[in-house]
Structures are given as C-alpha cells and as structure tokens.
mmCIF file of C-alpha atoms in Angstrom:
data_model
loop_
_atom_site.group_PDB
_atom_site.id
_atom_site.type_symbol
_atom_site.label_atom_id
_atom_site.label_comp_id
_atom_site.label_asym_id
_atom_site.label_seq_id
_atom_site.Cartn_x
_atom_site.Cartn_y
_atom_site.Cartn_z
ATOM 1 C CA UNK F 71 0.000 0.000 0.000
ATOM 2 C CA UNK F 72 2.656 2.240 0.686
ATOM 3 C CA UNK F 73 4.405 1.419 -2.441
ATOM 4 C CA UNK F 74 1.426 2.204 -4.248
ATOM 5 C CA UNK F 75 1.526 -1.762 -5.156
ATOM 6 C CA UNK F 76 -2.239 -3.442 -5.347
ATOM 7 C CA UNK F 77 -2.219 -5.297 -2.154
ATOM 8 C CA UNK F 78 -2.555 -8.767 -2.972
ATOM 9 C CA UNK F 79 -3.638 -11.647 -1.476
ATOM 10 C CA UNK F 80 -4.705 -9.911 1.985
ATOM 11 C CA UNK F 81 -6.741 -11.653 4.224
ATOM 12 C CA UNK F 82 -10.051 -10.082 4.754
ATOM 13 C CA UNK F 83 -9.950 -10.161 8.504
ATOM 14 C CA UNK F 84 -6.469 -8.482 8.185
ATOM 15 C CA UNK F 85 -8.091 -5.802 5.649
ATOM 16 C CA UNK F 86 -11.007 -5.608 8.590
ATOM 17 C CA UNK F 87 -8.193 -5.209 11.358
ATOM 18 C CA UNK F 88 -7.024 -2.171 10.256
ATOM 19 C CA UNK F 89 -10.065 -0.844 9.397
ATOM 20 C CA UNK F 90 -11.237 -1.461 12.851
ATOM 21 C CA UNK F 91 -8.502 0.171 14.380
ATOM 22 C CA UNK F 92 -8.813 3.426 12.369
ATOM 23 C CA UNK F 93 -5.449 3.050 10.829
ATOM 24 C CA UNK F 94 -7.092 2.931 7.246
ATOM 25 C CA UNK F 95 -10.577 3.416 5.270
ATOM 26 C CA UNK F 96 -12.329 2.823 2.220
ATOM 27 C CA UNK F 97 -12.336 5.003 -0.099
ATOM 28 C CA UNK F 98 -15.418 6.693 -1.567
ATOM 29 C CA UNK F 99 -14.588 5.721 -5.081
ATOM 30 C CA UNK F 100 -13.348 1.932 -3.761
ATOM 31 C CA UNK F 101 -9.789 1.258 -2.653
ATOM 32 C CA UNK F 102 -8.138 0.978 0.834
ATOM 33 C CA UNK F 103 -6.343 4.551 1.807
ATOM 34 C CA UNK F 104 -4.576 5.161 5.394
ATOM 35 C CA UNK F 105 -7.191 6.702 7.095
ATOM 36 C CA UNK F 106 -5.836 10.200 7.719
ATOM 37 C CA UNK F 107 -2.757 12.498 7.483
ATOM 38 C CA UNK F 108 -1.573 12.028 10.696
ATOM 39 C CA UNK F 109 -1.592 8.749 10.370
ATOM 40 C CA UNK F 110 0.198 9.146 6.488
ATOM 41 C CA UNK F 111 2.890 10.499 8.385
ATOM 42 C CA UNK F 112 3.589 8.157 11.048
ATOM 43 C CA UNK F 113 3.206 4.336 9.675
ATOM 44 C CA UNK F 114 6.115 5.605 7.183
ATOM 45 C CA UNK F 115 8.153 6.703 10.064
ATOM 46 C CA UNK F 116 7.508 3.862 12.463
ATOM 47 C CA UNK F 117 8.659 1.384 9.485
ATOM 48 C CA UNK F 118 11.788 3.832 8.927
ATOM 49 C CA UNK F 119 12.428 3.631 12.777
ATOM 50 C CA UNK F 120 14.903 0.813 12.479
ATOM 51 C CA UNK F 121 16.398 1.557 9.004
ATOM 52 C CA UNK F 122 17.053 5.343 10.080
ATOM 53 C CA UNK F 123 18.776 3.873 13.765
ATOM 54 C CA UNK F 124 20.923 1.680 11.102
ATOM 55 C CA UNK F 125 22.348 4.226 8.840
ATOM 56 C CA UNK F 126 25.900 5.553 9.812
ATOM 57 C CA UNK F 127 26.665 9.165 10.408
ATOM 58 C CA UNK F 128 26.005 11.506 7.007
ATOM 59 C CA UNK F 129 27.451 14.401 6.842
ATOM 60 C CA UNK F 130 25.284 17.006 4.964
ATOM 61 C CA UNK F 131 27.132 17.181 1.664
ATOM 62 C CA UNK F 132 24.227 17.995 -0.181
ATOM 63 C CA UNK F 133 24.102 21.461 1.305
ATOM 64 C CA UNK F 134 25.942 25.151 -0.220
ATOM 65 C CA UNK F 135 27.981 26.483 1.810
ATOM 66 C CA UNK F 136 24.715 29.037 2.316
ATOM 67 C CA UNK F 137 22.765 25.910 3.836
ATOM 68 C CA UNK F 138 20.672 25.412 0.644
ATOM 69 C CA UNK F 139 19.694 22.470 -1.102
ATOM 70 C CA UNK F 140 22.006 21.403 -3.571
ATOM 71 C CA UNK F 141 20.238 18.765 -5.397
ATOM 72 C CA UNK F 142 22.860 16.948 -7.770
ATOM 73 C CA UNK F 143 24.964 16.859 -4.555
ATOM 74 C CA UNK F 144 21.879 15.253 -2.795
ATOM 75 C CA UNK F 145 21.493 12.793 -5.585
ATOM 76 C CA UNK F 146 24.964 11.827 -5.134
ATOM 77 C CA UNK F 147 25.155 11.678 -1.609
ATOM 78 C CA UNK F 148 22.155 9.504 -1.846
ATOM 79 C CA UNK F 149 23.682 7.254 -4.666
ATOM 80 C CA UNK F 150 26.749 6.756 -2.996
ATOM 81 C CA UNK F 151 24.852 5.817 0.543
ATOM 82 C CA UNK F 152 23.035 3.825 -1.029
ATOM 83 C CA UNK F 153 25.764 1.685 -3.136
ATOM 84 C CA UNK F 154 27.437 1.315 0.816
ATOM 85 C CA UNK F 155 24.411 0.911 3.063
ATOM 86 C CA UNK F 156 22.055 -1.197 0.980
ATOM 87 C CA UNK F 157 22.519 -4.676 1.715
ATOM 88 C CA UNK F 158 22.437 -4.280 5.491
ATOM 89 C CA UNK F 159 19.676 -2.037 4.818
ATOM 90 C CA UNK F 160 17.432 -3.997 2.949
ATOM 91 C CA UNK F 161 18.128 -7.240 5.198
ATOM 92 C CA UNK F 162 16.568 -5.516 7.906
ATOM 93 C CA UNK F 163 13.499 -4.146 6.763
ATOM 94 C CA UNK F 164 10.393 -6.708 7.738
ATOM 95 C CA UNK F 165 8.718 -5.446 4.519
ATOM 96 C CA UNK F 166 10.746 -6.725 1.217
ATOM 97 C CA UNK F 167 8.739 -5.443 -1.324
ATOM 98 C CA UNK F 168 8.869 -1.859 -0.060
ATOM 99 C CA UNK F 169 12.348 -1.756 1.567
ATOM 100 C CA UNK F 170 13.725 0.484 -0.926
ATOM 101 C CA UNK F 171 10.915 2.876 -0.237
ATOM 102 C CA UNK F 172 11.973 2.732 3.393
ATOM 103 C CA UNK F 173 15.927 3.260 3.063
ATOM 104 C CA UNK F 174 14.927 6.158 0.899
ATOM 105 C CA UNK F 175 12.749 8.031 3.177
ATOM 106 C CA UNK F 176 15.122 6.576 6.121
ATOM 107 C CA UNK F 177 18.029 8.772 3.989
ATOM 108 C CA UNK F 178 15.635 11.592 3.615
ATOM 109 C CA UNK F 179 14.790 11.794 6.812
ATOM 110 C CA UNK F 180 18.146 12.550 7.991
ATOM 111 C CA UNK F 181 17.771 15.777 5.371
ATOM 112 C CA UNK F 182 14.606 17.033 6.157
ATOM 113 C CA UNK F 183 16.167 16.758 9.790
ATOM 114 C CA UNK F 184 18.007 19.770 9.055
ATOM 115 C CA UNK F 185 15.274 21.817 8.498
ATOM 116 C CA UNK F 186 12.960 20.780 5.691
ATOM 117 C CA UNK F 187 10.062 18.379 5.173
ATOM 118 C CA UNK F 188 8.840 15.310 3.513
ATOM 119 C CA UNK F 189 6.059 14.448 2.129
ATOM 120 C CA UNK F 190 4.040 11.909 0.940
ATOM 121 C CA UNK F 191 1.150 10.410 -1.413
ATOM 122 C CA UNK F 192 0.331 7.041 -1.318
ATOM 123 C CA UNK F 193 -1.618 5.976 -4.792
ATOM 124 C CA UNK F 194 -2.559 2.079 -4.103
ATOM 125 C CA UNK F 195 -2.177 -0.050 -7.690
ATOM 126 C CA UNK F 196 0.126 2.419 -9.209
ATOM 127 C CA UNK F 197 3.569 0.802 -8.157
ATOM 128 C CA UNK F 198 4.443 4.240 -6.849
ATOM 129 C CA UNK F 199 4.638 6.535 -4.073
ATOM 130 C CA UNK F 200 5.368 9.890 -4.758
ATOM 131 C CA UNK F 201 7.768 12.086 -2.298
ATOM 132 C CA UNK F 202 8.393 15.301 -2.074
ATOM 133 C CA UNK F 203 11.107 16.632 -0.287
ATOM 134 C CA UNK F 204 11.312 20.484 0.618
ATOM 135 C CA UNK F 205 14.423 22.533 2.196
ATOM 136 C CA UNK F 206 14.300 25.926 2.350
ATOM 137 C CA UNK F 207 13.747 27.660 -0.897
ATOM 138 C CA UNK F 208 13.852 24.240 -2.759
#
C-alpha cells in the first residue's frame, strides 16, 4: 500500500483489522487509503524507525555552503549511501517489497532533519509513491 503496489492476497480479517482500528478506510470511489494524514505520516516513520537507527553518520554534503539544497549533490550523496548501506539495509526491513521505499525516506529523513520536510502520497495499484522533499527555498 505504501508502495502504491495493489495489495494482494490480503486476508479479509487483516483488511477488517485495520479498518477497525482506524489506521485505514475505504475510499469513496473503492480502494483501501490510510485513514488520515496524521496517520500518512507516522506508519512511514515507524517502518523507517529501524532503518534510520541503522544508517551511519552523514554528513550534509548535499548542502551550499549558504545551507541550501544542492540537489545533484543530494542525488549523489544519496547514490553513494546507497551503493554502501544497501545490503544491510534492505536485510533488515520486515517489509521486502517496499524496503527500498523505506531506506529512501530513512536517507531523507536525515535531510529534512536539518530543516525541511517530507512528504508523501500514497496511490494504491500504481507501483508508486510519490515524495516530495522540501528545504528551504527548494
């Protein structure tokens, strides 16, 4: 769901579960959605929790020496973390099919804790989820 992937062979008492709880809803026009932005913004934290505790200190390379976003320096920070940190990172995410997802908002997270924010959109059967990722004037 996160990944925007169709969810699969679910059981329906599962699909119930978290409906139960409040976690998530049906949507109007059919389709499972988390059930409200609060909630958008902490199940993707809570499954970053233990990716974000792994990753090794970054120092902010992707920043001018203004403090401002520079985003091919982001992009290669990220690429180069991630060619380093990915197998360990990957191994320890419960969730397989949406680890990347995680070790990319994990490695985000460590940016936005600088003094930006991150956002999300979830779009179930579309094999996406769309970030956005703002610092500053960027």
């Amino acid at each position: 769901m996160l990944a925007g992937l169709e969810l699969g062979n679910i059981p329906n008492d599962d699909i119930q579960f978290v409906i139960d709880l409040g976690l998530c809803k049906m949507h109007p026009y059919g389709g499972l959605t988390i059930a409200n932005p609060i909630y958008r913004e902490v199940l993707p934290r809570v499954l970053t929790v233990t990716p974000m505790a792994s990753l090794p200190m970054i120092a902010p390379t992707w920043l001018t020496p203004e403090g401002e976003l520079n985003i091919d320096a982001l992009l290669t920070a990220f690429l180069k973390f991630w060619r380093q940190q990915v197998e360990p990172l990957l191994s320890s995410a419960g969730y397989h099919e949406i680890a990347p997802h995680i070790v990319l908002m994990a490695f985000l997270h460590r940016v936005v804790n600088g003094g930006g924010v991150l956002e999300r959109e979830y779009a179930i059967g579309s094999d996406r989820m769309d970030l956005c990722l703002q610092y500053k004037n960027v």
